[in-house]
mmCIF file of C-alpha atoms in Angstrom:
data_model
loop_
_atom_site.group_PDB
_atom_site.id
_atom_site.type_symbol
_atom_site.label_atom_id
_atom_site.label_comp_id
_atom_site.label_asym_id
_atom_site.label_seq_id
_atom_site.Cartn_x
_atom_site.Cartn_y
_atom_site.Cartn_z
ATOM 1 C CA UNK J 949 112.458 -70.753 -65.929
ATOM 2 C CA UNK J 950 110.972 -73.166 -64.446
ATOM 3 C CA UNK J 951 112.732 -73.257 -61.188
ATOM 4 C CA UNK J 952 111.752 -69.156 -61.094
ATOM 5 C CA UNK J 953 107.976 -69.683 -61.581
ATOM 6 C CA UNK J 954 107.296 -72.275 -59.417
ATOM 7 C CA UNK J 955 110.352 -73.050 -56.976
ATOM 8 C CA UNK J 956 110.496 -76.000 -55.941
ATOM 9 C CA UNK J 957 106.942 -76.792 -54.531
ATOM 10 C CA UNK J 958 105.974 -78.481 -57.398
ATOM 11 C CA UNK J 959 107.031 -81.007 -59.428
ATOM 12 C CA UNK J 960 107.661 -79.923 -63.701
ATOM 13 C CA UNK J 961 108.404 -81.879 -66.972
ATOM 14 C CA UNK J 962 110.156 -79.773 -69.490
ATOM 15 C CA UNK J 963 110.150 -80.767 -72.762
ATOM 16 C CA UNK J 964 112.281 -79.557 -75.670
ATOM 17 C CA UNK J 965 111.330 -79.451 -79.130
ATOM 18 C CA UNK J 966 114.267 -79.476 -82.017
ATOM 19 C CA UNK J 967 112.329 -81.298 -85.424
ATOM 20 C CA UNK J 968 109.638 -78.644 -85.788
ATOM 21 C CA UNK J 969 112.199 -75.826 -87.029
ATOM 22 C CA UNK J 970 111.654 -73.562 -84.401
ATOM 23 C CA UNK J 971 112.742 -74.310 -80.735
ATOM 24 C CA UNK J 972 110.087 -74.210 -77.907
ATOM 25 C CA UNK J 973 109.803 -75.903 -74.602
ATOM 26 C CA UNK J 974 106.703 -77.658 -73.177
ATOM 27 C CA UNK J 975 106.019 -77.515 -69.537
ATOM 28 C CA UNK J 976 104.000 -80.022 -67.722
ATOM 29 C CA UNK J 977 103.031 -78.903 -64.554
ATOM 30 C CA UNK J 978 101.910 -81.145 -61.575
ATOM 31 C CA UNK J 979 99.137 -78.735 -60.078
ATOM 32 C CA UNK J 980 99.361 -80.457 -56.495
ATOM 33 C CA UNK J 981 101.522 -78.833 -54.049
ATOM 34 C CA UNK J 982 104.208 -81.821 -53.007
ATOM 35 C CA UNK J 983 104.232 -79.642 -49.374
ATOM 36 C CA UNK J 984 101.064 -78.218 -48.561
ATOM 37 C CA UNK J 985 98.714 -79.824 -50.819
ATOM 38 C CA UNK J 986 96.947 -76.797 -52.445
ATOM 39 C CA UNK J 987 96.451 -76.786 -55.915
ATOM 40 C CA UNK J 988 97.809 -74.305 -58.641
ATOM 41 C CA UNK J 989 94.981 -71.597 -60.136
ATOM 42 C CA UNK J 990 96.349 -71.728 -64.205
ATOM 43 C CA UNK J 991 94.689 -68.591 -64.676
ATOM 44 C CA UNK J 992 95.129 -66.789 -68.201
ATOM 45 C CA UNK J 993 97.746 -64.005 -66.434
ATOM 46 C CA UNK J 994 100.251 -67.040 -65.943
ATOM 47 C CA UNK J 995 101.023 -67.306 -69.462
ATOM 48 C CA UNK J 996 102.099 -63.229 -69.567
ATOM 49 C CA UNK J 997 103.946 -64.275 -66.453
ATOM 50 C CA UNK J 998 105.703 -67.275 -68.102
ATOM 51 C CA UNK J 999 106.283 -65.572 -71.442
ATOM 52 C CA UNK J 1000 107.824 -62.029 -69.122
ATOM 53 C CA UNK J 1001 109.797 -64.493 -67.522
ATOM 54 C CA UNK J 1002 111.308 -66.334 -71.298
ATOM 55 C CA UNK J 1003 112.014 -62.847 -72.200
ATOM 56 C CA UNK J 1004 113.918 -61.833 -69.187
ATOM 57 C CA UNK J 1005 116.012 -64.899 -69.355
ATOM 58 C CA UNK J 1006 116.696 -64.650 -73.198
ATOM 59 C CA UNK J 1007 117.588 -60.875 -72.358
ATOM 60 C CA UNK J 1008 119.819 -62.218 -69.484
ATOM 61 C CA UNK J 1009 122.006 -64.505 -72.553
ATOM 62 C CA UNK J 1010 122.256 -62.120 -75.164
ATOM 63 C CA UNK J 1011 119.580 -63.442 -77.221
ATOM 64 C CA UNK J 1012 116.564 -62.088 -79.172
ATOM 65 C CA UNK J 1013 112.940 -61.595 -77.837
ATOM 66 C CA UNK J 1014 109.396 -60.693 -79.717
ATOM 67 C CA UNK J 1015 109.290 -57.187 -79.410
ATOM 68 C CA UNK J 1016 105.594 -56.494 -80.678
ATOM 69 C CA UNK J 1017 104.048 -59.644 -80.853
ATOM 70 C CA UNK J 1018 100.611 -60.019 -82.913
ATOM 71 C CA UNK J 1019 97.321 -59.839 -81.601
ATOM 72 C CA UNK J 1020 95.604 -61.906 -83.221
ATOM 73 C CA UNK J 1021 97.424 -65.490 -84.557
ATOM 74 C CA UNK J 1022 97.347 -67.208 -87.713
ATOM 75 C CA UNK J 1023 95.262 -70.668 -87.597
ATOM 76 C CA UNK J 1024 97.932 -73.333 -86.890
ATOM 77 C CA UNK J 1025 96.532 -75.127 -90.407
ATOM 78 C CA UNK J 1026 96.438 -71.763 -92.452
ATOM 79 C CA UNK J 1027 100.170 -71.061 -91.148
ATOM 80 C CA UNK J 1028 101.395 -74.673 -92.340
ATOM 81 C CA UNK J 1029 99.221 -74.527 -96.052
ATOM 82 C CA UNK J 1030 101.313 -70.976 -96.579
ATOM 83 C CA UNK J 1031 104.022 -71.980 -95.506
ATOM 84 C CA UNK J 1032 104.124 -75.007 -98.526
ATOM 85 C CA UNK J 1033 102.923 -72.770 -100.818
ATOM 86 C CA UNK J 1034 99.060 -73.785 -100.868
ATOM 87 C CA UNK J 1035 96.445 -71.400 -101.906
ATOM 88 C CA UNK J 1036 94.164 -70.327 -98.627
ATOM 89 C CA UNK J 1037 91.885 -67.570 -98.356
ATOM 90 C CA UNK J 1038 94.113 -65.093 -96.771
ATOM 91 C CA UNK J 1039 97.171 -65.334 -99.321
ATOM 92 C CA UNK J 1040 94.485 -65.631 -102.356
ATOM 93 C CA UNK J 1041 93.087 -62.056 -100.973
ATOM 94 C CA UNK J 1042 97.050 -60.613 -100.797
ATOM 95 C CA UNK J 1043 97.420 -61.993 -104.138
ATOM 96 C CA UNK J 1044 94.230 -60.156 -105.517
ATOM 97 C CA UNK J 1045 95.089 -57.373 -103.489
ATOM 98 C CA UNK J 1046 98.502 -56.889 -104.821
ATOM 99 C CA UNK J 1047 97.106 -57.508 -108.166
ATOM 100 C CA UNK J 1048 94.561 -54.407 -108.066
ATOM 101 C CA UNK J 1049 97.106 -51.943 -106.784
ATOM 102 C CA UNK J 1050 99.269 -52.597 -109.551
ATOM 103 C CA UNK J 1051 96.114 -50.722 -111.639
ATOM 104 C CA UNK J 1052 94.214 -48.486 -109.711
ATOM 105 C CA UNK J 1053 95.029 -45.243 -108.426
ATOM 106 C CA UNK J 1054 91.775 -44.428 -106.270
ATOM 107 C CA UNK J 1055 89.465 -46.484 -103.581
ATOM 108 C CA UNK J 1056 87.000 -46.702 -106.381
ATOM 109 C CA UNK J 1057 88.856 -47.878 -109.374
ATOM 110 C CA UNK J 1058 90.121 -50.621 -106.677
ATOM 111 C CA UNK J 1059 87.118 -51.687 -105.650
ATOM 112 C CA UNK J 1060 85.878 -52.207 -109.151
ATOM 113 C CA UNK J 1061 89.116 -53.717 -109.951
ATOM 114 C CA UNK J 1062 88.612 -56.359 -106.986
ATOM 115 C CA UNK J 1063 84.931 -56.946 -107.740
ATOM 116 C CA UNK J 1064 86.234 -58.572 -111.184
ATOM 117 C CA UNK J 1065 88.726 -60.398 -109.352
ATOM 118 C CA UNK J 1066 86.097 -62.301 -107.415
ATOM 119 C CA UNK J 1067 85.948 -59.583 -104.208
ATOM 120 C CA UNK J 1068 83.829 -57.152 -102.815
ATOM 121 C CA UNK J 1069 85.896 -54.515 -101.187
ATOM 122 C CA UNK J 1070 84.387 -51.761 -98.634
ATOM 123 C CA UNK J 1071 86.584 -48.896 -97.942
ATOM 124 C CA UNK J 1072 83.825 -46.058 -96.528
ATOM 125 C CA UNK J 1073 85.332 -42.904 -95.486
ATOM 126 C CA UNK J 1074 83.342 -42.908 -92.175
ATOM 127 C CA UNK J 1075 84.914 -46.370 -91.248
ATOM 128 C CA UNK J 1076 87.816 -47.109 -89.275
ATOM 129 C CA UNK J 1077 89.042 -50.519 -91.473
ATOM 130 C CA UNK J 1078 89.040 -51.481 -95.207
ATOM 131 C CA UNK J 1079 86.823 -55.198 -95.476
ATOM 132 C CA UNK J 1080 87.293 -57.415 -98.151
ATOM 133 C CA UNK J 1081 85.200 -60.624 -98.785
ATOM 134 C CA UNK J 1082 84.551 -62.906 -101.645
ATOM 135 C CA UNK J 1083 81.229 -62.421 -103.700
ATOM 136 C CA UNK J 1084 79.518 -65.106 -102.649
ATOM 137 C CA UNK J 1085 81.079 -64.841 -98.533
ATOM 138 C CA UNK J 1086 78.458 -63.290 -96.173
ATOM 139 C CA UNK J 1087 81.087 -61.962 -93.738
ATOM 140 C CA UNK J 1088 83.710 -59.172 -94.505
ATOM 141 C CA UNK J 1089 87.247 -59.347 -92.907
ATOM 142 C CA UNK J 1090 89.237 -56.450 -92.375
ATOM 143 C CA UNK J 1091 92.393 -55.527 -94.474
ATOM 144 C CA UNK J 1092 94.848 -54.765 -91.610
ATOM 145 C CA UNK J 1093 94.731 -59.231 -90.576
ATOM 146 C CA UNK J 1094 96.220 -59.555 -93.895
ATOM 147 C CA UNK J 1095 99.481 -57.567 -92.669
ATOM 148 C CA UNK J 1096 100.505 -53.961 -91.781
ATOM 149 C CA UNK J 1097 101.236 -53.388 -94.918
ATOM 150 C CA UNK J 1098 97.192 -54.050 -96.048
ATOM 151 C CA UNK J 1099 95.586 -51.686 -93.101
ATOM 152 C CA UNK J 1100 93.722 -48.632 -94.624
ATOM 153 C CA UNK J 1101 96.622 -46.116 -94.306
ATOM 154 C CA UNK J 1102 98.851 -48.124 -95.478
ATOM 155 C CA UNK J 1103 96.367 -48.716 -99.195
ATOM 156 C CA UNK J 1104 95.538 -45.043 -99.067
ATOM 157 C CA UNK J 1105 100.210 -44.259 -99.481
ATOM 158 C CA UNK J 1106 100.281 -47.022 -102.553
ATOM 159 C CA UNK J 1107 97.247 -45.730 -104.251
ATOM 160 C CA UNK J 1108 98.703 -41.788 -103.975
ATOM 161 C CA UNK J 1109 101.635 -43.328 -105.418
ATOM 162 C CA UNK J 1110 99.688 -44.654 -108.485
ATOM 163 C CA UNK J 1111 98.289 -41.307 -108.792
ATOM 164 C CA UNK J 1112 101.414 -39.752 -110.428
ATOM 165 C CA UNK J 1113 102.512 -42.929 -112.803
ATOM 166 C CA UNK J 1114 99.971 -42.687 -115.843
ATOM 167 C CA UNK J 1115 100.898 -46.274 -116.680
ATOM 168 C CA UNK J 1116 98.482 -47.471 -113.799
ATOM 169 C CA UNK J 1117 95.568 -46.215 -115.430
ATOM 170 C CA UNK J 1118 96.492 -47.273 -118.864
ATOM 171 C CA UNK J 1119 96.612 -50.695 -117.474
ATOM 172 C CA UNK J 1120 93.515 -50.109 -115.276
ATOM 173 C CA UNK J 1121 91.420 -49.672 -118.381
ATOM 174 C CA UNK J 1122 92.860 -52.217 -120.666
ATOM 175 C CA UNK J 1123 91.926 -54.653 -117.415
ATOM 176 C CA UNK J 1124 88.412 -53.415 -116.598
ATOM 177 C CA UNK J 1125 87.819 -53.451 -120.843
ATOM 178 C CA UNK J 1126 83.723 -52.062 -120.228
ATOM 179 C CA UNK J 1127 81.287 -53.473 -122.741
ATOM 180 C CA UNK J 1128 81.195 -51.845 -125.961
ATOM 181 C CA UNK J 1129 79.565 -52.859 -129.379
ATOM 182 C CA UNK J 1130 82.516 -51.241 -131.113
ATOM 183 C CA UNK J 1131 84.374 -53.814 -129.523
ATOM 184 C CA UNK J 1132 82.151 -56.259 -129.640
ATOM 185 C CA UNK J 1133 82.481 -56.245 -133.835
ATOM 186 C CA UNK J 1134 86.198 -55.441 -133.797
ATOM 187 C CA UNK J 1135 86.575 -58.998 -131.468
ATOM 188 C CA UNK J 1136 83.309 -61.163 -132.638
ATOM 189 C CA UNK J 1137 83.373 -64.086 -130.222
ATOM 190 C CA UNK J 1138 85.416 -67.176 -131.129
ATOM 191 C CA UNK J 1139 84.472 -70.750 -131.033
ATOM 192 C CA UNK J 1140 86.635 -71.373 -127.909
ATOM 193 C CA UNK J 1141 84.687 -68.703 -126.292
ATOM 194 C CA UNK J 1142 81.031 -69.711 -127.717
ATOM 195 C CA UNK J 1143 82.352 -73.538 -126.078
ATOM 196 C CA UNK J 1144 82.857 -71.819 -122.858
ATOM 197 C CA UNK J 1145 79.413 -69.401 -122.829
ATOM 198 C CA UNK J 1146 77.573 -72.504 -123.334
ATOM 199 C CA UNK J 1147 79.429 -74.362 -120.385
ATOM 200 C CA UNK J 1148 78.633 -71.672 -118.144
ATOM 201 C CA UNK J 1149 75.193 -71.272 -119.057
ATOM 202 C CA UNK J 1150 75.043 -74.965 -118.617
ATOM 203 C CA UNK J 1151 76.080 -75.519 -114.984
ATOM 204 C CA UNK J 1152 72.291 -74.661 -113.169
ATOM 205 C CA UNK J 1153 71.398 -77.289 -114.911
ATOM 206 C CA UNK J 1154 73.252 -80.056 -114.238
ATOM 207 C CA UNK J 1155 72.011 -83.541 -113.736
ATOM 208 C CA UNK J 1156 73.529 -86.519 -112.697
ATOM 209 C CA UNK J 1157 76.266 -87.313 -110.475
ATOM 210 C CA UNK J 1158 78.664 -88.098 -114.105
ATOM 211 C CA UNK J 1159 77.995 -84.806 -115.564
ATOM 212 C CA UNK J 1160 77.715 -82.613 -112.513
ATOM 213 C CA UNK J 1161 81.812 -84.393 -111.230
ATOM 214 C CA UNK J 1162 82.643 -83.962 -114.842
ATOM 215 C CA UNK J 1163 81.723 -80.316 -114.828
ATOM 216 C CA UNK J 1164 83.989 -79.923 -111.201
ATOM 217 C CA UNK J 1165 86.590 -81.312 -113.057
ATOM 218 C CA UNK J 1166 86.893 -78.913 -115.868
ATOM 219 C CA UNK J 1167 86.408 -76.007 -113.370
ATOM 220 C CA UNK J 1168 89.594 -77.069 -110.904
ATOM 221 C CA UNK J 1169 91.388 -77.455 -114.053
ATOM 222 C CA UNK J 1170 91.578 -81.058 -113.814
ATOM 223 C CA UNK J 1171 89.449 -81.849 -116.771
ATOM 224 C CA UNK J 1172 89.944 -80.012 -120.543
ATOM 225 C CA UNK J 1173 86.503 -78.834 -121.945
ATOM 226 C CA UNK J 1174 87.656 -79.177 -125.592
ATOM 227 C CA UNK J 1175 90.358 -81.700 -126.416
ATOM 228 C CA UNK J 1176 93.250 -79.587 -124.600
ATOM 229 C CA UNK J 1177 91.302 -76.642 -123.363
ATOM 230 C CA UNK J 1178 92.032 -76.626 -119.671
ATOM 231 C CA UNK J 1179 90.775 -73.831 -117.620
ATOM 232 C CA UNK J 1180 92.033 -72.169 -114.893
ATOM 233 C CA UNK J 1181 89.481 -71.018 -111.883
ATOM 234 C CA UNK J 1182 88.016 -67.743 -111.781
ATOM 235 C CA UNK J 1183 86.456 -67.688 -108.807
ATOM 236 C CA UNK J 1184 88.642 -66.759 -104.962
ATOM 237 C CA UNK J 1185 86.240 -69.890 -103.914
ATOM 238 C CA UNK J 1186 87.573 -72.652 -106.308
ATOM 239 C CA UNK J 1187 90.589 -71.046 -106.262
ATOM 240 C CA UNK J 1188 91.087 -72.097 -102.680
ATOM 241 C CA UNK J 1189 89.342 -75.389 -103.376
ATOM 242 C CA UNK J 1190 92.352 -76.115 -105.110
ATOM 243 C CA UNK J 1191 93.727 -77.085 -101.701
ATOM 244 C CA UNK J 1192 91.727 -80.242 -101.724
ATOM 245 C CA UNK J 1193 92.159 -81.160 -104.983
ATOM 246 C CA UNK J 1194 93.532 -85.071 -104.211
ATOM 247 C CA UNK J 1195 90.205 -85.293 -102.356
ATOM 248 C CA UNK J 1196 87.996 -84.318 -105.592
ATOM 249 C CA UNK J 1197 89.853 -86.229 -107.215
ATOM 250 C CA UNK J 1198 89.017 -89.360 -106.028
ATOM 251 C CA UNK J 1199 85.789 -88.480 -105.917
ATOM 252 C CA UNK J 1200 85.702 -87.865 -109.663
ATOM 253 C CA UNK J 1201 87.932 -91.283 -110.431
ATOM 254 C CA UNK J 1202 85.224 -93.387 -108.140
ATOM 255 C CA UNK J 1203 81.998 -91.822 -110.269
ATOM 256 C CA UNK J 1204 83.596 -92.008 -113.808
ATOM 257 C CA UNK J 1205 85.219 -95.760 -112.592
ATOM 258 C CA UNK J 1206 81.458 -97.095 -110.923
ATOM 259 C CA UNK J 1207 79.652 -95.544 -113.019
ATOM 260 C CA UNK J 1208 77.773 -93.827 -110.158
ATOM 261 C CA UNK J 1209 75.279 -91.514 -111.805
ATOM 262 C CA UNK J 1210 72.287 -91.319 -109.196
ATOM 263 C CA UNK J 1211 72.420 -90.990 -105.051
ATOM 264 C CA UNK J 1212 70.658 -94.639 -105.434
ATOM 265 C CA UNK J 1213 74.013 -95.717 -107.477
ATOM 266 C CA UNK J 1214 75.962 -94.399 -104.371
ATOM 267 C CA UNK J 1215 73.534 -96.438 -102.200
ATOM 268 C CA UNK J 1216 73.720 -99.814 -103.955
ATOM 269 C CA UNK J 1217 77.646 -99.336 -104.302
ATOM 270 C CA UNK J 1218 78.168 -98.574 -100.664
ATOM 271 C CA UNK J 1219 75.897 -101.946 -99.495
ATOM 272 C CA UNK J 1220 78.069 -103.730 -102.130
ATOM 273 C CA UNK J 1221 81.627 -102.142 -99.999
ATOM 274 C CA UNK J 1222 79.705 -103.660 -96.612
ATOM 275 C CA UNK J 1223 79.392 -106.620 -98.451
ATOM 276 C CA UNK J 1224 82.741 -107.348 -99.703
ATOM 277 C CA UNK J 1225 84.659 -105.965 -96.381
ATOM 278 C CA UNK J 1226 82.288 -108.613 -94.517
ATOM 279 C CA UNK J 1227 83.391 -111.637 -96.282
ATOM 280 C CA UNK J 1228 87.147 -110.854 -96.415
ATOM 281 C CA UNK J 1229 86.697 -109.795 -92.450
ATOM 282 C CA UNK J 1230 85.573 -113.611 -92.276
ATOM 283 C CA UNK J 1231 87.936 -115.069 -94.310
ATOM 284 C CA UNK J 1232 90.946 -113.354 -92.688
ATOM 285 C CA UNK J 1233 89.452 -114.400 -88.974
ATOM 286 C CA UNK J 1234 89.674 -117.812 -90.303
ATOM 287 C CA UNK J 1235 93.178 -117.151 -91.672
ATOM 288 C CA UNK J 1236 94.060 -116.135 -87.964
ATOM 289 C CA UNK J 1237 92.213 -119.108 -86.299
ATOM 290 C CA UNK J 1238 94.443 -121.036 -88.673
ATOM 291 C CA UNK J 1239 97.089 -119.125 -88.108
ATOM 292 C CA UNK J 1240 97.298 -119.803 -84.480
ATOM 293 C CA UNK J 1241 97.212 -123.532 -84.283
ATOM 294 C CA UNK J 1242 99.933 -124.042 -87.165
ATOM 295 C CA UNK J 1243 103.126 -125.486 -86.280
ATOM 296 C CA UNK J 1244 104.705 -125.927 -89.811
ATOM 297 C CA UNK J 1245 106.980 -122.637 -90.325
ATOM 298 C CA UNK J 1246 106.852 -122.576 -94.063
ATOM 299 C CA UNK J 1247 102.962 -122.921 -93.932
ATOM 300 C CA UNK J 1248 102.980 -120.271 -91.067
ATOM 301 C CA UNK J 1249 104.384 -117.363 -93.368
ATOM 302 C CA UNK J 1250 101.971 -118.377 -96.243
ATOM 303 C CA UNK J 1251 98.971 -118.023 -94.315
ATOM 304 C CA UNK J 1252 100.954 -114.785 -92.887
ATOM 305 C CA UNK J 1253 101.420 -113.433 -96.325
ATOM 306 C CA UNK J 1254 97.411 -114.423 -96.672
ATOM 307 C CA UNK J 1255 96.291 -112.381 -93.755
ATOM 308 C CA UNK J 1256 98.185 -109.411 -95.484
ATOM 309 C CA UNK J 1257 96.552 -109.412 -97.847
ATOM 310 C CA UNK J 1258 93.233 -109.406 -96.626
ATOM 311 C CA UNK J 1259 94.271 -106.627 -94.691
ATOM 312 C CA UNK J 1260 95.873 -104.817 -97.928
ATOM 313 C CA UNK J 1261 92.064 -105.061 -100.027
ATOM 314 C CA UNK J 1262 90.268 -104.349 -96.615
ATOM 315 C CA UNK J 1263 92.254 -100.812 -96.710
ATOM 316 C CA UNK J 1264 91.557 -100.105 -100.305
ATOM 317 C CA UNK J 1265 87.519 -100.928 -99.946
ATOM 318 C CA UNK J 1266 87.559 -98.547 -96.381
ATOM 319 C CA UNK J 1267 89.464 -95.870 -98.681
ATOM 320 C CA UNK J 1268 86.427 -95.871 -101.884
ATOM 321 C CA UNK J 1269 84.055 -96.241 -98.857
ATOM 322 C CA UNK J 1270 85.085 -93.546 -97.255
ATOM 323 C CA UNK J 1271 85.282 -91.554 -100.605
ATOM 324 C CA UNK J 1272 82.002 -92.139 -101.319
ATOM 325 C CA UNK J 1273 80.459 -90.864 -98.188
ATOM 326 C CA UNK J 1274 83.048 -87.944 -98.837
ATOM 327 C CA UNK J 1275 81.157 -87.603 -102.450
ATOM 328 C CA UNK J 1276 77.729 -87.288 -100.451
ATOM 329 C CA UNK J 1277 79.262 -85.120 -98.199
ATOM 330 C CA UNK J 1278 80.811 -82.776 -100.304
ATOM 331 C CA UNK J 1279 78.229 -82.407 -103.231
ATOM 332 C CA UNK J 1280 76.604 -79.467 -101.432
ATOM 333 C CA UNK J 1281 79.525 -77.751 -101.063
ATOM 334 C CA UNK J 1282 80.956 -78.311 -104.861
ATOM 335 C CA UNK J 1283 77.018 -77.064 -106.121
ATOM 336 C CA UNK J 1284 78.315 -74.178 -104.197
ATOM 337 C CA UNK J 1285 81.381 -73.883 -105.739
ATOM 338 C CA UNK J 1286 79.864 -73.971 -109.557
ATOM 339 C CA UNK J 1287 77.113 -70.983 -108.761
ATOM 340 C CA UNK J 1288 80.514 -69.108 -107.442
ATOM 341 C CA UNK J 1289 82.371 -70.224 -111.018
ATOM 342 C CA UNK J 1290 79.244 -68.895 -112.853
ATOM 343 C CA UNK J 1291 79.233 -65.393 -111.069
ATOM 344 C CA UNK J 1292 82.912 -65.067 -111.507
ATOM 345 C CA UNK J 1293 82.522 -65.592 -115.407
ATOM 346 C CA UNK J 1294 79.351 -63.611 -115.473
ATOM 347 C CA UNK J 1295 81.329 -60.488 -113.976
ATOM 348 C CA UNK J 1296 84.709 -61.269 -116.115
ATOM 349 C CA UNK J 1297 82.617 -61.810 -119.864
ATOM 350 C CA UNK J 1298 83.513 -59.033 -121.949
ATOM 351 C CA UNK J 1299 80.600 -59.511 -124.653
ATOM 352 C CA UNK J 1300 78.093 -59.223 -121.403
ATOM 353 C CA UNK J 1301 76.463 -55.466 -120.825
ATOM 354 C CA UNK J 1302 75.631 -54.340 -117.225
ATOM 355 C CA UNK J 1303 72.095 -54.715 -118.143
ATOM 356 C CA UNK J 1304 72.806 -58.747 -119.266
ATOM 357 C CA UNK J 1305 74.673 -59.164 -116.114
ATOM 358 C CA UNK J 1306 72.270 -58.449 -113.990
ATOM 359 C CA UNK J 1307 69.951 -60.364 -115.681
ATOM 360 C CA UNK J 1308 72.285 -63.177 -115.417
ATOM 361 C CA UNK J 1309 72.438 -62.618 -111.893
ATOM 362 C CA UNK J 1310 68.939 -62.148 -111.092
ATOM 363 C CA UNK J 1311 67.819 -65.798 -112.950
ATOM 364 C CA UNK J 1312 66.748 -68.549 -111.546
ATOM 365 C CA UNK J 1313 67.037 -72.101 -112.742
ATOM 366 C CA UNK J 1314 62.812 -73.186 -112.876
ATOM 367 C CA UNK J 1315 62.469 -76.030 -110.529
ATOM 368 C CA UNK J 1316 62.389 -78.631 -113.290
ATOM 369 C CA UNK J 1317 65.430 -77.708 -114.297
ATOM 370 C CA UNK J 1318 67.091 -77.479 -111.218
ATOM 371 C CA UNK J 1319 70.070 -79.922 -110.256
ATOM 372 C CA UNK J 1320 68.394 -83.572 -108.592
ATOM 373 C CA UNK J 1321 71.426 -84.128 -107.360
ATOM 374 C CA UNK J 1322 70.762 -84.638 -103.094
#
């Protein structure tokens, strides 16, 4: 291929990949002509030229070519956390998506059923594409980047097919379950429920760095609320936070382990870290200067084994350094992340009317009682 493309006026390093489960070559191309000098325009029309050229000479040895390749790619990060099974934005919306079809037999009955799912999904007649977003996301992404078999048509075949099997809207209403007082005093509320409305209600206003981590924890499902009452997320947001979960959880482990309750706990624990990394820095630069002029082997590998460990306690203080600023970093973000939990349970309470909901929705925290968390 290479030999086609650019003869033999300039000089190319091909490069063969076989670990990463898919074969592909690299080519590294010297743009100076070895002959005449001039140098080689990599304009965006020589990759169609170099992938026309791979398909000729795959069609040339019997083997197989992309015959309609996609448009648009998957993110090389979003393609590797699906492929090991993580939850990401994109498979979470299949998921949901998949979910509501199995219940809904018309573009309204999905949208509803999406909307208690943790979605908002837009599917106007005088549009060309079905958006979906998450409740709290302020842009919409079209269905058809999910897959061909999420583009508009394709939704508007599997909800005609609902249509004629009355099971779908049996189990559309049993999931949707509208507020009722009938039901209501059939179901009064239990105390596992009366736990979690007052956790809810709770989480505007949340003080403290212990309380606010402790309330992240029970919302990932890394924490129980009640002795073994774990809960799982509701919300498409902390559903995908999931994906991070090793990093909140060293966050959590550091505040609950320092006992880092204020920003000026953080403060004084991070001067402490400087502290401590300076004066093992200086004791294993003495260690070296020792090091150096020793001529006694024996003493030589103790003063090794010395250094080591300096080096071994300097890693673990740069790793709760480094989760600490990760703590301030992220605390905006995990705020976030609670108001999304509370909307989520707010649209999935069953003892809640429309009217309460709203009001729900519509409250603000006063600014007392807002979080002081910064």
């Amino acid at each position: 291929m290479a030999r086609r493309l650019w003869g033999n006026d300039r000089q190319v390093l091909v490069a063969t990949h076989f670990n990463t489960g898919t074969y592909h070559n690299h080519f590294v191309v010297n743009p100076v002509n070895m002959w005449t000098g001039k140098k080689l325009e990599a304009k965006y029309e020589v990759y169609y030229k170099l992938r026309d050229m791979s398909d000729r000479i795959c069609k040339e040895h019997g083997l197989s070519v992309v015959k309609n390749p996609q448009r648009h790619k998957t993110a090389r990060s979003v393609y590797f956390a699906e492929k090991n099974g993580e939850p990401t934005r994109y498979n979470l919306m299949r998921r949901a998506l998949d979910e509501a079809l199995t219940m809904s037999s018309s573009w309204t009955e999905l949208s509803a059923v999406l909307r208690k799912k943790g979605y908002v999904f837009v599917c106007d007649p005088y549009r060309r594409y079905a958006t979906i977003r998450s409740l709290s996301a302020k842009k919409c992404m079209r269905t058809f980047r999910l897959g061909a078999e999420y583009d508009k048509e394709a939704l508007q075949d599997r909800l005609l097919e609902n249509q004629r099997d009355i099971r779908v809207t049996r189990r559309y209403f049993e999931f949707m379950r509208p507020y009722t007082r009938e039901y209501a005093r059939k179901n009064p509320p239990t105390e596992e429920y009366c736990r979690q409305r007052d956790f809810y209600l709770h989480l505007p206003r949340v003080t403290g760095y212990l309380s606010f981590f402790r309330c992240v924890a029970i919302v990932l499902g890394v924490a129980p609320l009640y002795e073994k009452e774990y809960r799982q997320p509701l919300s498409a947001e902390c559903r995908e936070a999931c994906r991070r979960l090793d990093r909140f959880t060293a966050e959590i482990t550091l505040v609950c382990r320092e006992h880092l309750d204020t920003p000026e706990d953080v403060q004084r624990f991070l001067a402490r870290m400087d502290k401590e990394m300076d004066a093992i820095s200086a004791a294993r630069s003495k260690i070296r200067n020792k090091q150096r002029g020793c001529a006694d082997p024996a003493e030589r590998g103790e003063l090794k084994k010395s250094c080591a460990a300096c080096t071994a306690e300097l890693s673990r203080l740069r790793k709760q350094k480094q989760t600490a600023y990760n703590m301030i970093e992220d605390n905006p973000k995990l705020k976030a992340l609670l108001a999304c939990e509370l909307d989520a349970w707010v649209e999935n309470d069953p003892y809640l009317s429309s009217r309460e909901k709203q009001v729900l929705r519509n409250q603000q925290p006063s600014q007392e009682d807002k979080t002081i968390i910064r």
